[in-house]
GROMACS .gro file of N, CA and C in nm:
model
  378
    1UNK      N    1   0.084  -0.118   0.000
    1UNK     CA    2   0.000   0.000   0.000
    1UNK      C    3   0.089   0.125   0.000
    2UNK      N    4   0.048   0.224  -0.078
    2UNK     CA    5   0.124   0.348  -0.084
    2UNK      C    6   0.040   0.465  -0.033
    3UNK      N    7   0.111   0.570   0.003
    3UNK     CA    8   0.051   0.693   0.052
    3UNK      C    9   0.101   0.806  -0.037
    4UNK      N   10   0.012   0.899  -0.074
    4UNK     CA   11   0.051   1.013  -0.156
    4UNK      C   12   0.102   1.126  -0.069
    5UNK      N   13   0.219   1.179  -0.106
    5UNK     CA   14   0.282   1.290  -0.035
    5UNK      C   15   0.316   1.397  -0.138
    6UNK      N   16   0.281   1.522  -0.107
    6UNK     CA   17   0.316   1.636  -0.192
    6UNK      C   18   0.446   1.695  -0.140
    7UNK      N   19   0.551   1.694  -0.223
    7UNK     CA   20   0.681   1.747  -0.185
    7UNK      C   21   0.710   1.872  -0.267
    8UNK      N   22   0.769   1.972  -0.204
    8UNK     CA   23   0.784   2.103  -0.269
    8UNK      C   24   0.923   2.162  -0.256
    9UNK      N   25   1.013   2.093  -0.188
    9UNK     CA   26   1.148   2.148  -0.166
    9UNK      C   27   1.255   2.048  -0.201
   10UNK      N   28   1.339   2.015  -0.103
   10UNK     CA   29   1.453   1.926  -0.127
   10UNK      C   30   1.411   1.781  -0.150
   11UNK      N   31   1.284   1.749  -0.131
   11UNK     CA   32   1.234   1.614  -0.158
   11UNK      C   33   1.183   1.598  -0.302
   12UNK      N   34   1.178   1.708  -0.378
   12UNK     CA   35   1.141   1.697  -0.520
   12UNK      C   36   1.251   1.621  -0.594
   13UNK      N   37   1.213   1.557  -0.704
   13UNK     CA   38   1.309   1.479  -0.783
   13UNK      C   39   1.433   1.562  -0.813
   14UNK      N   40   1.548   1.504  -0.782
   14UNK     CA   41   1.675   1.571  -0.803
   14UNK      C   42   1.726   1.646  -0.682
   15UNK      N   43   1.639   1.672  -0.583
   15UNK     CA   44   1.678   1.744  -0.463
   15UNK      C   45   1.765   1.659  -0.371
   16UNK      N   46   1.834   1.724  -0.280
   16UNK     CA   47   1.928   1.655  -0.192
   16UNK      C   48   1.862   1.545  -0.107
   17UNK      N   49   1.746   1.572  -0.052
   17UNK     CA   50   1.679   1.471   0.030
   17UNK      C   51   1.607   1.366  -0.055
   18UNK      N   52   1.567   1.404  -0.176
   18UNK     CA   53   1.509   1.305  -0.269
   18UNK      C   54   1.612   1.197  -0.297
   19UNK      N   55   1.737   1.238  -0.326
   19UNK     CA   56   1.842   1.141  -0.359
   19UNK      C   57   1.862   1.041  -0.245
   20UNK      N   58   1.850   1.090  -0.122
   20UNK     CA   59   1.876   1.006  -0.005
   20UNK      C   60   1.756   0.920   0.034
   21UNK      N   61   1.634   0.973   0.017
   21UNK     CA   62   1.517   0.904   0.073
   21UNK      C   63   1.416   0.852  -0.030
   22UNK      N   64   1.410   0.913  -0.148
   22UNK     CA   65   1.303   0.877  -0.241
   22UNK      C   66   1.350   0.828  -0.378
   23UNK      N   67   1.475   0.851  -0.412
   23UNK     CA   68   1.525   0.808  -0.542
   23UNK      C   69   1.507   0.658  -0.556
   24UNK      N   70   1.462   0.610  -0.667
   24UNK     CA   71   1.441   0.671  -0.797
   24UNK      C   72   1.297   0.710  -0.826
   25UNK      N   73   1.215   0.731  -0.723
   25UNK     CA   74   1.075   0.766  -0.746
   25UNK      C   75   1.062   0.892  -0.831
   26UNK      N   76   0.961   0.892  -0.916
   26UNK     CA   77   0.925   1.011  -0.993
   26UNK      C   78   0.783   1.046  -0.954
   27UNK      N   79   0.758   1.174  -0.937
   27UNK     CA   80   0.626   1.219  -0.897
   27UNK      C   81   0.549   1.280  -1.012
   28UNK      N   82   0.426   1.315  -0.984
   28UNK     CA   83   0.341   1.388  -1.078
   28UNK      C   84   0.343   1.534  -1.038
   29UNK      N   85   0.373   1.621  -1.134
   29UNK     CA   86   0.376   1.765  -1.106
   29UNK      C   87   0.237   1.817  -1.074
   30UNK      N   88   0.232   1.911  -0.980
   30UNK     CA   89   0.105   1.969  -0.943
   30UNK      C   90   0.123   2.093  -0.858
   31UNK      N   91   0.012   2.146  -0.812
   31UNK     CA   92   0.016   2.266  -0.729
   31UNK      C   93  -0.103   2.268  -0.634
   32UNK      N   94  -0.084   2.347  -0.529
   32UNK     CA   95  -0.190   2.366  -0.429
   32UNK      C   96  -0.282   2.478  -0.475
   33UNK      N   97  -0.390   2.494  -0.403
   33UNK     CA   98  -0.473   2.613  -0.419
   33UNK      C   99  -0.390   2.733  -0.371
   34UNK      N  100  -0.422   2.855  -0.415
   34UNK     CA  101  -0.346   2.973  -0.372
   34UNK      C  102  -0.383   3.017  -0.230
   35UNK      N  103  -0.342   2.934  -0.134
   35UNK     CA  104  -0.381   2.956   0.006
   35UNK      C  105  -0.262   2.945   0.102
   36UNK      N  106  -0.139   2.957   0.050
   36UNK     CA  107  -0.020   2.929   0.130
   36UNK      C  108   0.083   3.041   0.118
   37UNK      N  109   0.184   3.033   0.203
   37UNK     CA  110   0.303   3.118   0.196
   37UNK      C  111   0.423   3.027   0.204
   38UNK      N  112   0.521   3.050   0.115
   38UNK     CA  113   0.647   2.974   0.117
   38UNK      C  114   0.757   3.066   0.167
   39UNK      N  115   0.840   3.012   0.256
   39UNK     CA  116   0.953   3.088   0.311
   39UNK      C  117   1.082   3.010   0.291
   40UNK      N  118   1.191   3.083   0.278
   40UNK     CA  119   1.323   3.023   0.261
   40UNK      C  120   1.396   3.014   0.394
   41UNK      N  121   1.447   2.895   0.423
   41UNK     CA  122   1.533   2.874   0.539
   41UNK      C  123   1.679   2.865   0.493
   42UNK      N  124   1.706   2.913   0.375
   42UNK     CA  125   1.840   2.908   0.319
   42UNK      C  126   1.859   2.790   0.227
   43UNK      N  127   1.870   2.669   0.284
   43UNK     CA  128   1.891   2.549   0.203
   43UNK      C  129   1.764   2.467   0.182
   44UNK      N  130   1.655   2.511   0.239
   44UNK     CA  131   1.528   2.440   0.223
   44UNK      C  132   1.414   2.538   0.249
   45UNK      N  133   1.294   2.507   0.196
   45UNK     CA  134   1.179   2.592   0.219
   45UNK      C  135   1.085   2.535   0.325
   46UNK      N  136   0.991   2.618   0.365
   46UNK     CA  137   0.877   2.570   0.442
   46UNK      C  138   0.755   2.642   0.386
   47UNK      N  139   0.640   2.583   0.406
   47UNK     CA  140   0.515   2.649   0.370
   47UNK      C  141   0.423   2.646   0.490
   48UNK      N  142   0.331   2.743   0.492
   48UNK     CA  143   0.229   2.741   0.595
   48UNK      C  144   0.098   2.789   0.535
   49UNK      N  145  -0.010   2.750   0.600
   49UNK     CA  146  -0.143   2.793   0.558
   49UNK      C  147  -0.155   2.943   0.579
   50UNK      N  148  -0.231   3.006   0.494
   50UNK     CA  149  -0.250   3.149   0.500
   50UNK      C  150  -0.160   3.214   0.396
   51UNK      N  151  -0.218   3.294   0.315
   51UNK     CA  152  -0.144   3.357   0.207
   51UNK      C  153  -0.221   3.340   0.077
   52UNK      N  154  -0.160   3.387  -0.030
   52UNK     CA  155  -0.226   3.386  -0.160
   52UNK      C  156  -0.145   3.314  -0.265
   53UNK      N  157  -0.051   3.230  -0.222
   53UNK     CA  158   0.041   3.164  -0.313
   53UNK      C  159   0.002   3.019  -0.338
   54UNK      N  160   0.009   2.980  -0.465
   54UNK     CA  161  -0.005   2.841  -0.504
   54UNK      C  162   0.134   2.779  -0.502
   55UNK      N  163   0.150   2.667  -0.434
   55UNK     CA  164   0.280   2.602  -0.417
   55UNK      C  165   0.297   2.495  -0.524
   56UNK      N  166   0.412   2.498  -0.593
   56UNK     CA  167   0.446   2.399  -0.695
   56UNK      C  168   0.524   2.285  -0.631
   57UNK      N  169   0.496   2.165  -0.677
   57UNK     CA  170   0.568   2.050  -0.626
   57UNK      C  171   0.533   1.924  -0.703
   58UNK      N  172   0.557   1.812  -0.639
   58UNK     CA  173   0.532   1.682  -0.699
   58UNK      C  174   0.459   1.593  -0.599
   59UNK      N  175   0.369   1.512  -0.651
   59UNK     CA  176   0.301   1.412  -0.569
   59UNK      C  177   0.375   1.280  -0.587
   60UNK      N  178   0.423   1.227  -0.477
   60UNK     CA  179   0.497   1.100  -0.476
   60UNK      C  180   0.414   0.994  -0.404
   61UNK      N  181   0.415   0.872  -0.457
   61UNK     CA  182   0.351   0.758  -0.392
   61UNK      C  183   0.459   0.685  -0.313
   62UNK      N  184   0.451   0.691  -0.180
   62UNK     CA  185   0.554   0.633  -0.094
   62UNK      C  186   0.498   0.516  -0.013
   63UNK      N  187   0.588   0.426   0.024
   63UNK     CA  188   0.552   0.313   0.110
   63UNK      C  189   0.564   0.355   0.257
   64UNK      N  190   0.510   0.274   0.345
   64UNK     CA  191   0.506   0.306   0.488
   64UNK      C  192   0.644   0.338   0.546
   65UNK      N  193   0.746   0.262   0.506
   65UNK     CA  194   0.880   0.288   0.559
   65UNK      C  195   0.935   0.421   0.509
   66UNK      N  196   0.902   0.459   0.385
   66UNK     CA  197   0.944   0.588   0.332
   66UNK      C  198   0.870   0.702   0.403
   67UNK      N  199   0.741   0.683   0.429
   67UNK     CA  200   0.664   0.785   0.501
   67UNK      C  201   0.722   0.806   0.641
   68UNK      N  202   0.758   0.698   0.707
   68UNK     CA  203   0.819   0.709   0.840
   68UNK      C  204   0.952   0.785   0.832
   69UNK      N  205   1.030   0.760   0.728
   69UNK     CA  206   1.157   0.831   0.710
   69UNK      C  207   1.132   0.979   0.683
   70UNK      N  208   1.028   1.010   0.606
   70UNK     CA  209   0.993   1.150   0.579
   70UNK      C  210   0.947   1.219   0.707
   71UNK      N  211   0.864   1.151   0.785
   71UNK     CA  212   0.819   1.207   0.914
   71UNK      C  213   0.939   1.239   1.003
   72UNK      N  214   1.037   1.150   1.004
   72UNK     CA  215   1.155   1.173   1.086
   72UNK      C  216   1.235   1.292   1.033
   73UNK      N  217   1.256   1.297   0.901
   73UNK     CA  218   1.330   1.408   0.841
   73UNK      C  219   1.262   1.541   0.871
   74UNK      N  220   1.131   1.546   0.857
   74UNK     CA  221   1.056   1.670   0.874
   74UNK      C  222   1.024   1.702   1.021
   75UNK      N  223   1.060   1.612   1.110
   75UNK     CA  224   1.035   1.636   1.253
   75UNK      C  225   0.887   1.638   1.287
   76UNK      N  226   0.808   1.562   1.213
   76UNK     CA  227   0.664   1.555   1.237
   76UNK      C  228   0.639   1.482   1.368
   77UNK      N  229   0.560   1.535   1.457
   77UNK     CA  230   0.477   1.656   1.448
   77UNK      C  231   0.535   1.777   1.519
   78UNK      N  232   0.661   1.770   1.562
   78UNK     CA  233   0.716   1.879   1.644
   78UNK      C  234   0.771   1.996   1.564
   79UNK      N  235   0.825   1.973   1.444
   79UNK     CA  236   0.882   2.080   1.362
   79UNK      C  237   0.781   2.113   1.253
   80UNK      N  238   0.764   2.023   1.157
   80UNK     CA  239   0.657   2.035   1.058
   80UNK      C  240   0.542   1.947   1.104
   81UNK      N  241   0.423   1.981   1.058
   81UNK     CA  242   0.305   1.899   1.085
   81UNK      C  243   0.251   1.847   0.953
   82UNK      N  244   0.229   1.719   0.944
   82UNK     CA  245   0.179   1.658   0.820
   82UNK      C  246   0.027   1.669   0.817
   83UNK      N  247  -0.024   1.730   0.708
   83UNK     CA  248  -0.169   1.745   0.689
   83UNK      C  249  -0.206   1.703   0.548
   84UNK      N  250  -0.328   1.660   0.530
   84UNK     CA  251  -0.375   1.619   0.398
   84UNK      C  252  -0.446   1.735   0.329
   85UNK      N  253  -0.404   1.764   0.203
   85UNK     CA  254  -0.463   1.873   0.126
   85UNK      C  255  -0.491   1.826  -0.016
   86UNK      N  256  -0.566   1.905  -0.089
   86UNK     CA  257  -0.597   1.876  -0.229
   86UNK      C  258  -0.490   1.936  -0.319
   87UNK      N  259  -0.442   1.856  -0.414
   87UNK     CA  260  -0.341   1.898  -0.510
   87UNK      C  261  -0.402   1.887  -0.650
   88UNK      N  262  -0.388   1.992  -0.729
   88UNK     CA  263  -0.428   1.990  -0.870
   88UNK      C  264  -0.310   1.942  -0.952
   89UNK      N  265  -0.329   1.833  -1.024
   89UNK     CA  266  -0.222   1.775  -1.105
   89UNK      C  267  -0.214   1.846  -1.240
   90UNK      N  268  -0.092   1.864  -1.289
   90UNK     CA  269  -0.072   1.931  -1.418
   90UNK      C  270  -0.141   1.858  -1.533
   91UNK      N  271  -0.145   1.727  -1.527
   91UNK     CA  272  -0.206   1.649  -1.635
   91UNK      C  273  -0.357   1.634  -1.618
   92UNK      N  274  -0.414   1.701  -1.519
   92UNK     CA  275  -0.559   1.701  -1.498
   92UNK      C  276  -0.598   1.624  -1.374
   93UNK      N  277  -0.706   1.667  -1.314
   93UNK     CA  278  -0.758   1.601  -1.196
   93UNK      C  279  -0.695   1.652  -1.067
   94UNK      N  280  -0.747   1.601  -0.959
   94UNK     CA  281  -0.697   1.636  -0.827
   94UNK      C  282  -0.678   1.510  -0.745
   95UNK      N  283  -0.591   1.520  -0.645
   95UNK     CA  284  -0.570   1.411  -0.550
   95UNK      C  285  -0.557   1.470  -0.411
   96UNK      N  286  -0.585   1.387  -0.313
   96UNK     CA  287  -0.554   1.423  -0.174
   96UNK      C  288  -0.416   1.369  -0.144
   97UNK      N  289  -0.329   1.454  -0.089
   97UNK     CA  290  -0.194   1.412  -0.056
   97UNK      C  291  -0.151   1.478   0.074
   98UNK      N  292  -0.063   1.411   0.145
   98UNK     CA  293  -0.006   1.466   0.267
   98UNK      C  294   0.099   1.569   0.230
   99UNK      N  295   0.109   1.674   0.309
   99UNK     CA  296   0.210   1.778   0.292
   99UNK      C  297   0.261   1.817   0.429
  100UNK      N  298   0.387   1.859   0.435
  100UNK     CA  299   0.446   1.903   0.562
  100UNK      C  300   0.435   2.054   0.571
  101UNK      N  301   0.365   2.101   0.675
  101UNK     CA  302   0.339   2.244   0.695
  101UNK      C  303   0.403   2.293   0.823
  102UNK      N  304   0.445   2.418   0.818
  102UNK     CA  305   0.499   2.488   0.934
  102UNK      C  306   0.382   2.564   0.997
  103UNK      N  307   0.381   2.585   1.129
  103UNK     CA  308   0.275   2.668   1.189
  103UNK      C  309   0.278   2.809   1.128
  104UNK      N  310   0.162   2.872   1.107
  104UNK     CA  311   0.155   3.003   1.041
  104UNK      C  312   0.236   3.113   1.108
  105UNK      N  313   0.255   3.105   1.239
  105UNK     CA  314   0.327   3.211   1.310
  105UNK      C  315   0.476   3.181   1.327
  106UNK      N  316   0.525   3.073   1.266
  106UNK     CA  317   0.666   3.036   1.279
  106UNK      C  318   0.749   3.100   1.168
  107UNK      N  319   0.862   3.151   1.202
  107UNK     CA  320   0.961   3.201   1.106
  107UNK      C  321   0.908   3.312   1.017
  108UNK      N  322   0.827   3.400   1.071
  108UNK     CA  323   0.768   3.508   0.992
  108UNK      C  324   0.872   3.610   0.946
  109UNK      N  325   0.992   3.604   1.000
  109UNK     CA  326   1.099   3.695   0.960
  109UNK      C  327   1.177   3.646   0.838
  110UNK      N  328   1.152   3.525   0.792
  110UNK     CA  329   1.226   3.469   0.679
  110UNK      C  330   1.172   3.519   0.546
  111UNK      N  331   1.260   3.517   0.445
  111UNK     CA  332   1.225   3.560   0.310
  111UNK      C  333   1.107   3.481   0.255
  112UNK      N  334   1.013   3.552   0.196
  112UNK     CA  335   0.899   3.489   0.129
  112UNK      C  336   0.938   3.457  -0.015
  113UNK      N  337   0.906   3.338  -0.060
  113UNK     CA  338   0.928   3.296  -0.198
  113UNK      C  339   0.795   3.317  -0.270
  114UNK      N  340   0.782   3.433  -0.335
  114UNK     CA  341   0.655   3.475  -0.394
  114UNK      C  342   0.604   3.382  -0.503
  115UNK      N  343   0.696   3.316  -0.574
  115UNK     CA  344   0.655   3.226  -0.683
  115UNK      C  345   0.591   3.098  -0.631
  116UNK      N  346   0.623   3.060  -0.509
  116UNK     CA  347   0.575   2.932  -0.455
  116UNK      C  348   0.643   2.812  -0.518
  117UNK      N  349   0.753   2.835  -0.590
  117UNK     CA  350   0.824   2.728  -0.660
  117UNK      C  351   0.970   2.728  -0.613
  118UNK      N  352   1.003   2.638  -0.522
  118UNK     CA  353   1.138   2.631  -0.466
  118UNK      C  354   1.241   2.601  -0.574
  119UNK      N  355   1.211   2.512  -0.667
  119UNK     CA  356   1.307   2.476  -0.772
  119UNK      C  357   1.340   2.599  -0.857
  120UNK      N  358   1.240   2.674  -0.896
  120UNK     CA  359   1.263   2.796  -0.975
  120UNK      C  360   1.341   2.899  -0.894
  121UNK      N  361   1.310   2.911  -0.767
  121UNK     CA  362   1.381   3.004  -0.680
  121UNK      C  363   1.529   2.966  -0.670
  122UNK      N  364   1.558   2.837  -0.657
  122UNK     CA  365   1.696   2.790  -0.649
  122UNK      C  366   1.771   2.821  -0.777
  123UNK      N  367   1.706   2.803  -0.892
  123UNK     CA  368   1.771   2.834  -1.020
  123UNK      C  369   1.802   2.983  -1.030
  124UNK      N  370   1.715   3.068  -0.980
  124UNK     CA  371   1.738   3.212  -0.981
  124UNK      C  372   1.857   3.249  -0.894
  125UNK      N  373   1.880   3.173  -0.785
  125UNK     CA  374   1.989   3.200  -0.692
  125UNK      C  375   2.125   3.159  -0.748
  126UNK      N  376   2.125   3.063  -0.841
  126UNK     CA  377   2.252   3.013  -0.898
  126UNK      C  378   2.312   3.109  -0.997
   0.00000   0.00000   0.00000
């Protein structure tokens, strides 16, 4: 049995944590509703509810052991909290997938990534 997880930062295909925890999985590209804010922690992003940004990422189908490894990486539930949200897939349709969210009042001093696309933001920084 697999679980759908929406990844938007270093867990996206090619990212540093993807290579360690999810490779060779490939996800389906998609985005959230424009209801979030993305912030930069330097080497990784976080998102939280509240805002007007649609977050770009990938939906990955993971097994229970991979989900447990992701929970550990993300510090769920003490650092990030895993919640289920609706993702619009680029190829059409929607799915419910788990996503790791930061509390809305955490790290409000960090840079906002207005595009909601961590991969694009990283390319701009290079």
